[in-house]
């Protein structure tokens, strides 16, 4: 029976995923020293999404990056794009109706995710937009910035 990295059987009965190593030589100087108590086993991945916010600037494209607080436990001081974990509410119909032209079927086709996947492909878009709002205050990808249809509270 296949075993997980902690010695337990794989939940799906499938093969153990290949090990993942971060090549330290590709990290910024001193970055490795900022990581305390690096686990021997990598974290279990969770569905998550990020968004790259861009605009045309005076001398070319501008890209929004955030700098993580140096006191955070996870990659302190790193420059990142807004993003995070996909929540159950990220694919709700009330949210999808607010977006500018994206459908459940279109999201599944764009991302190459099965239409019946859990979480659904549309939730990845929802997570990316929600995280952008939470982390930057910028609202993108919606038809109107006045909230969900009918004034419903979502999430």
JSON list of C-alpha atoms in Angstrom, two decimals:
[
{"chain": "A", "resi": 1, "resn": "UNK", "atom": "CA", "xyz": [0.00, 0.00, 0.00]},
{"chain": "A", "resi": 2, "resn": "UNK", "atom": "CA", "xyz": [1.41, 3.45, -0.86]},
{"chain": "A", "resi": 3, "resn": "UNK", "atom": "CA", "xyz": [2.59, 5.50, 2.09]},
{"chain": "A", "resi": 4, "resn": "UNK", "atom": "CA", "xyz": [2.56, 9.26, 2.65]},
{"chain": "A", "resi": 5, "resn": "UNK", "atom": "CA", "xyz": [5.66, 11.17, 3.70]},
{"chain": "A", "resi": 6, "resn": "UNK", "atom": "CA", "xyz": [4.68, 10.69, 7.34]},
{"chain": "A", "resi": 7, "resn": "UNK", "atom": "CA", "xyz": [4.48, 6.91, 6.89]},
{"chain": "A", "resi": 8, "resn": "UNK", "atom": "CA", "xyz": [0.69, 6.81, 6.67]},
{"chain": "A", "resi": 9, "resn": "UNK", "atom": "CA", "xyz": [-1.12, 5.32, 3.71]},
{"chain": "A", "resi": 10, "resn": "UNK", "atom": "CA", "xyz": [-2.00, 7.75, 0.95]},
{"chain": "A", "resi": 11, "resn": "UNK", "atom": "CA", "xyz": [-5.62, 8.85, 1.40]},
{"chain": "A", "resi": 12, "resn": "UNK", "atom": "CA", "xyz": [-6.52, 8.15, -2.21]},
{"chain": "A", "resi": 13, "resn": "UNK", "atom": "CA", "xyz": [-4.58, 4.88, -2.39]},
{"chain": "A", "resi": 14, "resn": "UNK", "atom": "CA", "xyz": [-2.43, 6.43, -5.12]},
{"chain": "A", "resi": 15, "resn": "UNK", "atom": "CA", "xyz": [1.28, 6.80, -5.36]},
{"chain": "A", "resi": 16, "resn": "UNK", "atom": "CA", "xyz": [3.16, 9.19, -3.13]},
{"chain": "A", "resi": 17, "resn": "UNK", "atom": "CA", "xyz": [3.89, 12.52, -4.85]},
{"chain": "A", "resi": 18, "resn": "UNK", "atom": "CA", "xyz": [7.51, 13.15, -5.83]},
{"chain": "A", "resi": 19, "resn": "UNK", "atom": "CA", "xyz": [9.58, 15.11, -3.29]},
{"chain": "A", "resi": 20, "resn": "UNK", "atom": "CA", "xyz": [9.87, 18.85, -3.83]},
{"chain": "A", "resi": 21, "resn": "UNK", "atom": "CA", "xyz": [13.01, 20.76, -3.02]},
{"chain": "A", "resi": 22, "resn": "UNK", "atom": "CA", "xyz": [13.64, 24.48, -3.26]},
{"chain": "A", "resi": 23, "resn": "UNK", "atom": "CA", "xyz": [17.04, 25.17, -4.84]},
{"chain": "A", "resi": 24, "resn": "UNK", "atom": "CA", "xyz": [18.62, 27.46, -2.24]},
{"chain": "A", "resi": 25, "resn": "UNK", "atom": "CA", "xyz": [21.00, 28.97, -4.79]},
{"chain": "A", "resi": 26, "resn": "UNK", "atom": "CA", "xyz": [18.00, 30.54, -6.55]},
{"chain": "A", "resi": 27, "resn": "UNK", "atom": "CA", "xyz": [16.70, 32.30, -3.44]},
{"chain": "A", "resi": 28, "resn": "UNK", "atom": "CA", "xyz": [17.64, 35.89, -2.53]},
{"chain": "A", "resi": 29, "resn": "UNK", "atom": "CA", "xyz": [20.81, 36.26, -0.41]},
{"chain": "A", "resi": 30, "resn": "UNK", "atom": "CA", "xyz": [20.05, 35.72, 3.28]},
{"chain": "A", "resi": 31, "resn": "UNK", "atom": "CA", "xyz": [16.50, 34.50, 2.62]},
{"chain": "A", "resi": 32, "resn": "UNK", "atom": "CA", "xyz": [17.14, 30.98, 3.92]},
{"chain": "A", "resi": 33, "resn": "UNK", "atom": "CA", "xyz": [18.45, 32.44, 7.18]},
{"chain": "A", "resi": 34, "resn": "UNK", "atom": "CA", "xyz": [15.06, 34.12, 7.77]},
{"chain": "A", "resi": 35, "resn": "UNK", "atom": "CA", "xyz": [13.22, 30.80, 7.84]},
{"chain": "A", "resi": 36, "resn": "UNK", "atom": "CA", "xyz": [12.96, 29.33, 11.31]},
{"chain": "A", "resi": 37, "resn": "UNK", "atom": "CA", "xyz": [12.18, 25.67, 11.96]},
{"chain": "A", "resi": 38, "resn": "UNK", "atom": "CA", "xyz": [11.86, 24.54, 8.37]},
{"chain": "A", "resi": 39, "resn": "UNK", "atom": "CA", "xyz": [9.79, 21.33, 8.42]},
{"chain": "A", "resi": 40, "resn": "UNK", "atom": "CA", "xyz": [11.41, 18.12, 7.20]},
{"chain": "A", "resi": 41, "resn": "UNK", "atom": "CA", "xyz": [8.25, 17.32, 5.25]},
{"chain": "A", "resi": 42, "resn": "UNK", "atom": "CA", "xyz": [6.66, 19.88, 2.90]},
{"chain": "A", "resi": 43, "resn": "UNK", "atom": "CA", "xyz": [3.20, 21.17, 3.70]},
{"chain": "A", "resi": 44, "resn": "UNK", "atom": "CA", "xyz": [0.22, 19.52, 2.03]},
{"chain": "A", "resi": 45, "resn": "UNK", "atom": "CA", "xyz": [-0.86, 21.75, -0.88]},
{"chain": "A", "resi": 46, "resn": "UNK", "atom": "CA", "xyz": [-4.30, 23.36, -0.80]},
{"chain": "A", "resi": 47, "resn": "UNK", "atom": "CA", "xyz": [-6.28, 24.87, -3.67]},
{"chain": "A", "resi": 48, "resn": "UNK", "atom": "CA", "xyz": [-5.19, 28.49, -3.92]},
{"chain": "A", "resi": 49, "resn": "UNK", "atom": "CA", "xyz": [-5.04, 31.31, -6.43]},
{"chain": "A", "resi": 50, "resn": "UNK", "atom": "CA", "xyz": [-3.20, 34.52, -7.09]},
{"chain": "A", "resi": 51, "resn": "UNK", "atom": "CA", "xyz": [-3.69, 37.45, -9.42]},
{"chain": "A", "resi": 52, "resn": "UNK", "atom": "CA", "xyz": [-1.20, 39.67, -11.20]},
{"chain": "A", "resi": 53, "resn": "UNK", "atom": "CA", "xyz": [-2.58, 43.21, -11.28]},
{"chain": "A", "resi": 54, "resn": "UNK", "atom": "CA", "xyz": [-1.13, 45.30, -14.09]},
{"chain": "A", "resi": 55, "resn": "UNK", "atom": "CA", "xyz": [-1.74, 48.66, -15.70]},
{"chain": "A", "resi": 56, "resn": "UNK", "atom": "CA", "xyz": [-0.19, 50.73, -18.42]},
{"chain": "A", "resi": 57, "resn": "UNK", "atom": "CA", "xyz": [2.21, 53.23, -16.88]},
{"chain": "A", "resi": 58, "resn": "UNK", "atom": "CA", "xyz": [3.95, 56.26, -18.32]},
{"chain": "A", "resi": 59, "resn": "UNK", "atom": "CA", "xyz": [7.03, 54.29, -19.36]},
{"chain": "A", "resi": 60, "resn": "UNK", "atom": "CA", "xyz": [5.47, 50.85, -19.83]},
{"chain": "A", "resi": 61, "resn": "UNK", "atom": "CA", "xyz": [3.52, 48.26, -17.86]},
{"chain": "A", "resi": 62, "resn": "UNK", "atom": "CA", "xyz": [3.35, 48.52, -14.08]},
{"chain": "A", "resi": 63, "resn": "UNK", "atom": "CA", "xyz": [2.85, 45.43, -11.90]},
{"chain": "A", "resi": 64, "resn": "UNK", "atom": "CA", "xyz": [1.51, 45.52, -8.34]},
{"chain": "A", "resi": 65, "resn": "UNK", "atom": "CA", "xyz": [3.57, 43.58, -5.80]},
{"chain": "A", "resi": 66, "resn": "UNK", "atom": "CA", "xyz": [2.99, 43.47, -2.05]},
{"chain": "A", "resi": 67, "resn": "UNK", "atom": "CA", "xyz": [5.72, 43.15, 0.55]},
{"chain": "A", "resi": 68, "resn": "UNK", "atom": "CA", "xyz": [4.95, 40.74, 3.36]},
{"chain": "A", "resi": 69, "resn": "UNK", "atom": "CA", "xyz": [5.45, 41.98, 6.90]},
{"chain": "A", "resi": 70, "resn": "UNK", "atom": "CA", "xyz": [8.84, 40.95, 8.29]},
{"chain": "A", "resi": 71, "resn": "UNK", "atom": "CA", "xyz": [7.10, 39.64, 11.42]},
{"chain": "A", "resi": 72, "resn": "UNK", "atom": "CA", "xyz": [4.99, 37.05, 9.57]},
{"chain": "A", "resi": 73, "resn": "UNK", "atom": "CA", "xyz": [5.94, 33.42, 9.96]},
{"chain": "A", "resi": 74, "resn": "UNK", "atom": "CA", "xyz": [5.61, 32.58, 6.28]},
{"chain": "A", "resi": 75, "resn": "UNK", "atom": "CA", "xyz": [8.18, 34.13, 3.91]},
{"chain": "A", "resi": 76, "resn": "UNK", "atom": "CA", "xyz": [8.69, 37.33, 5.92]},
{"chain": "A", "resi": 77, "resn": "UNK", "atom": "CA", "xyz": [9.63, 40.37, 3.86]},
{"chain": "A", "resi": 78, "resn": "UNK", "atom": "CA", "xyz": [9.04, 38.63, 0.54]},
{"chain": "A", "resi": 79, "resn": "UNK", "atom": "CA", "xyz": [7.48, 40.45, -2.42]},
{"chain": "A", "resi": 80, "resn": "UNK", "atom": "CA", "xyz": [4.33, 38.65, -3.52]},
{"chain": "A", "resi": 81, "resn": "UNK", "atom": "CA", "xyz": [1.27, 38.95, -5.72]},
{"chain": "A", "resi": 82, "resn": "UNK", "atom": "CA", "xyz": [-2.07, 39.06, -3.88]},
{"chain": "A", "resi": 83, "resn": "UNK", "atom": "CA", "xyz": [-3.53, 35.60, -3.40]},
{"chain": "A", "resi": 84, "resn": "UNK", "atom": "CA", "xyz": [-4.43, 32.83, -1.01]},
{"chain": "A", "resi": 85, "resn": "UNK", "atom": "CA", "xyz": [-6.48, 29.76, -0.33]},
{"chain": "A", "resi": 86, "resn": "UNK", "atom": "CA", "xyz": [-9.71, 29.00, -2.18]},
{"chain": "A", "resi": 87, "resn": "UNK", "atom": "CA", "xyz": [-12.69, 29.20, 0.22]},
{"chain": "A", "resi": 88, "resn": "UNK", "atom": "CA", "xyz": [-16.00, 27.38, -0.20]},
{"chain": "A", "resi": 89, "resn": "UNK", "atom": "CA", "xyz": [-17.81, 30.70, -0.83]},
{"chain": "A", "resi": 90, "resn": "UNK", "atom": "CA", "xyz": [-15.51, 31.74, -3.70]},
{"chain": "A", "resi": 91, "resn": "UNK", "atom": "CA", "xyz": [-17.66, 30.06, -6.36]},
{"chain": "A", "resi": 92, "resn": "UNK", "atom": "CA", "xyz": [-21.12, 31.12, -5.15]},
{"chain": "A", "resi": 93, "resn": "UNK", "atom": "CA", "xyz": [-23.64, 32.00, -7.85]},
{"chain": "A", "resi": 94, "resn": "UNK", "atom": "CA", "xyz": [-24.26, 35.45, -6.31]},
{"chain": "A", "resi": 95, "resn": "UNK", "atom": "CA", "xyz": [-20.59, 36.32, -6.85]},
{"chain": "A", "resi": 96, "resn": "UNK", "atom": "CA", "xyz": [-20.32, 34.81, -10.32]},
{"chain": "A", "resi": 97, "resn": "UNK", "atom": "CA", "xyz": [-23.23, 36.99, -11.50]},
{"chain": "A", "resi": 98, "resn": "UNK", "atom": "CA", "xyz": [-21.18, 40.11, -10.62]},
{"chain": "A", "resi": 99, "resn": "UNK", "atom": "CA", "xyz": [-18.17, 39.20, -12.74]},
{"chain": "A", "resi": 100, "resn": "UNK", "atom": "CA", "xyz": [-17.49, 40.59, -16.14]},
{"chain": "A", "resi": 101, "resn": "UNK", "atom": "CA", "xyz": [-18.39, 37.80, -18.58]},
{"chain": "A", "resi": 102, "resn": "UNK", "atom": "CA", "xyz": [-16.78, 34.80, -16.88]},
{"chain": "A", "resi": 103, "resn": "UNK", "atom": "CA", "xyz": [-18.94, 31.67, -16.66]},
{"chain": "A", "resi": 104, "resn": "UNK", "atom": "CA", "xyz": [-18.44, 28.38, -14.81]},
{"chain": "A", "resi": 105, "resn": "UNK", "atom": "CA", "xyz": [-17.92, 26.60, -18.13]},
{"chain": "A", "resi": 106, "resn": "UNK", "atom": "CA", "xyz": [-15.49, 29.25, -19.37]},
{"chain": "A", "resi": 107, "resn": "UNK", "atom": "CA", "xyz": [-13.44, 29.07, -16.16]},
{"chain": "A", "resi": 108, "resn": "UNK", "atom": "CA", "xyz": [-13.23, 25.27, -16.37]},
{"chain": "A", "resi": 109, "resn": "UNK", "atom": "CA", "xyz": [-12.11, 25.42, -20.01]},
{"chain": "A", "resi": 110, "resn": "UNK", "atom": "CA", "xyz": [-9.52, 28.15, -19.36]},
{"chain": "A", "resi": 111, "resn": "UNK", "atom": "CA", "xyz": [-7.97, 26.34, -16.41]},
{"chain": "A", "resi": 112, "resn": "UNK", "atom": "CA", "xyz": [-8.31, 22.83, -17.81]},
{"chain": "A", "resi": 113, "resn": "UNK", "atom": "CA", "xyz": [-10.24, 21.71, -14.74]},
{"chain": "A", "resi": 114, "resn": "UNK", "atom": "CA", "xyz": [-13.12, 19.23, -15.00]},
{"chain": "A", "resi": 115, "resn": "UNK", "atom": "CA", "xyz": [-16.55, 20.93, -14.79]},
{"chain": "A", "resi": 116, "resn": "UNK", "atom": "CA", "xyz": [-17.47, 18.81, -11.76]},
{"chain": "A", "resi": 117, "resn": "UNK", "atom": "CA", "xyz": [-14.18, 19.39, -9.87]},
{"chain": "A", "resi": 118, "resn": "UNK", "atom": "CA", "xyz": [-14.16, 20.30, -6.18]},
{"chain": "A", "resi": 119, "resn": "UNK", "atom": "CA", "xyz": [-13.48, 23.16, -5.82]},
{"chain": "A", "resi": 120, "resn": "UNK", "atom": "CA", "xyz": [-14.89, 24.23, -9.17]},
{"chain": "A", "resi": 121, "resn": "UNK", "atom": "CA", "xyz": [-12.65, 26.21, -11.52]},
{"chain": "A", "resi": 122, "resn": "UNK", "atom": "CA", "xyz": [-14.73, 29.35, -11.04]},
{"chain": "A", "resi": 123, "resn": "UNK", "atom": "CA", "xyz": [-13.79, 29.35, -7.33]},
{"chain": "A", "resi": 124, "resn": "UNK", "atom": "CA", "xyz": [-10.13, 29.90, -8.23]},
{"chain": "A", "resi": 125, "resn": "UNK", "atom": "CA", "xyz": [-11.10, 33.13, -9.98]},
{"chain": "A", "resi": 126, "resn": "UNK", "atom": "CA", "xyz": [-13.25, 34.09, -7.00]},
{"chain": "A", "resi": 127, "resn": "UNK", "atom": "CA", "xyz": [-10.39, 33.45, -4.59]},
{"chain": "A", "resi": 128, "resn": "UNK", "atom": "CA", "xyz": [-7.95, 35.54, -6.63]},
{"chain": "A", "resi": 129, "resn": "UNK", "atom": "CA", "xyz": [-10.37, 38.48, -6.82]},
{"chain": "A", "resi": 130, "resn": "UNK", "atom": "CA", "xyz": [-11.34, 38.21, -3.13]},
{"chain": "A", "resi": 131, "resn": "UNK", "atom": "CA", "xyz": [-7.71, 38.11, -2.04]},
{"chain": "A", "resi": 132, "resn": "UNK", "atom": "CA", "xyz": [-6.93, 41.14, -4.23]},
{"chain": "A", "resi": 133, "resn": "UNK", "atom": "CA", "xyz": [-9.70, 43.08, -2.48]},
{"chain": "A", "resi": 134, "resn": "UNK", "atom": "CA", "xyz": [-8.65, 41.91, 1.00]},
{"chain": "A", "resi": 135, "resn": "UNK", "atom": "CA", "xyz": [-4.95, 42.57, 0.51]},
{"chain": "A", "resi": 136, "resn": "UNK", "atom": "CA", "xyz": [-4.96, 45.71, -1.66]},
{"chain": "A", "resi": 137, "resn": "UNK", "atom": "CA", "xyz": [-8.44, 47.25, -1.48]},
{"chain": "A", "resi": 138, "resn": "UNK", "atom": "CA", "xyz": [-8.62, 47.09, -5.28]},
{"chain": "A", "resi": 139, "resn": "UNK", "atom": "CA", "xyz": [-11.77, 45.69, -6.89]},
{"chain": "A", "resi": 140, "resn": "UNK", "atom": "CA", "xyz": [-11.22, 44.09, -10.29]},
{"chain": "A", "resi": 141, "resn": "UNK", "atom": "CA", "xyz": [-13.18, 41.91, -12.70]},
{"chain": "A", "resi": 142, "resn": "UNK", "atom": "CA", "xyz": [-16.70, 42.89, -11.68]},
{"chain": "A", "resi": 143, "resn": "UNK", "atom": "CA", "xyz": [-19.46, 44.52, -13.70]},
{"chain": "A", "resi": 144, "resn": "UNK", "atom": "CA", "xyz": [-20.42, 46.97, -10.93]},
{"chain": "A", "resi": 145, "resn": "UNK", "atom": "CA", "xyz": [-18.69, 47.79, -7.67]},
{"chain": "A", "resi": 146, "resn": "UNK", "atom": "CA", "xyz": [-21.94, 48.16, -5.71]},
{"chain": "A", "resi": 147, "resn": "UNK", "atom": "CA", "xyz": [-22.02, 44.60, -4.38]},
{"chain": "A", "resi": 148, "resn": "UNK", "atom": "CA", "xyz": [-23.81, 41.36, -5.13]},
{"chain": "A", "resi": 149, "resn": "UNK", "atom": "CA", "xyz": [-27.22, 41.39, -6.85]},
{"chain": "A", "resi": 150, "resn": "UNK", "atom": "CA", "xyz": [-30.12, 42.07, -4.50]},
{"chain": "A", "resi": 151, "resn": "UNK", "atom": "CA", "xyz": [-27.82, 43.29, -1.74]},
{"chain": "A", "resi": 152, "resn": "UNK", "atom": "CA", "xyz": [-27.13, 39.75, -0.58]},
{"chain": "A", "resi": 153, "resn": "UNK", "atom": "CA", "xyz": [-24.32, 39.24, 1.91]},
{"chain": "A", "resi": 154, "resn": "UNK", "atom": "CA", "xyz": [-22.00, 36.57, 0.54]},
{"chain": "A", "resi": 155, "resn": "UNK", "atom": "CA", "xyz": [-19.29, 34.66, 2.36]}
]
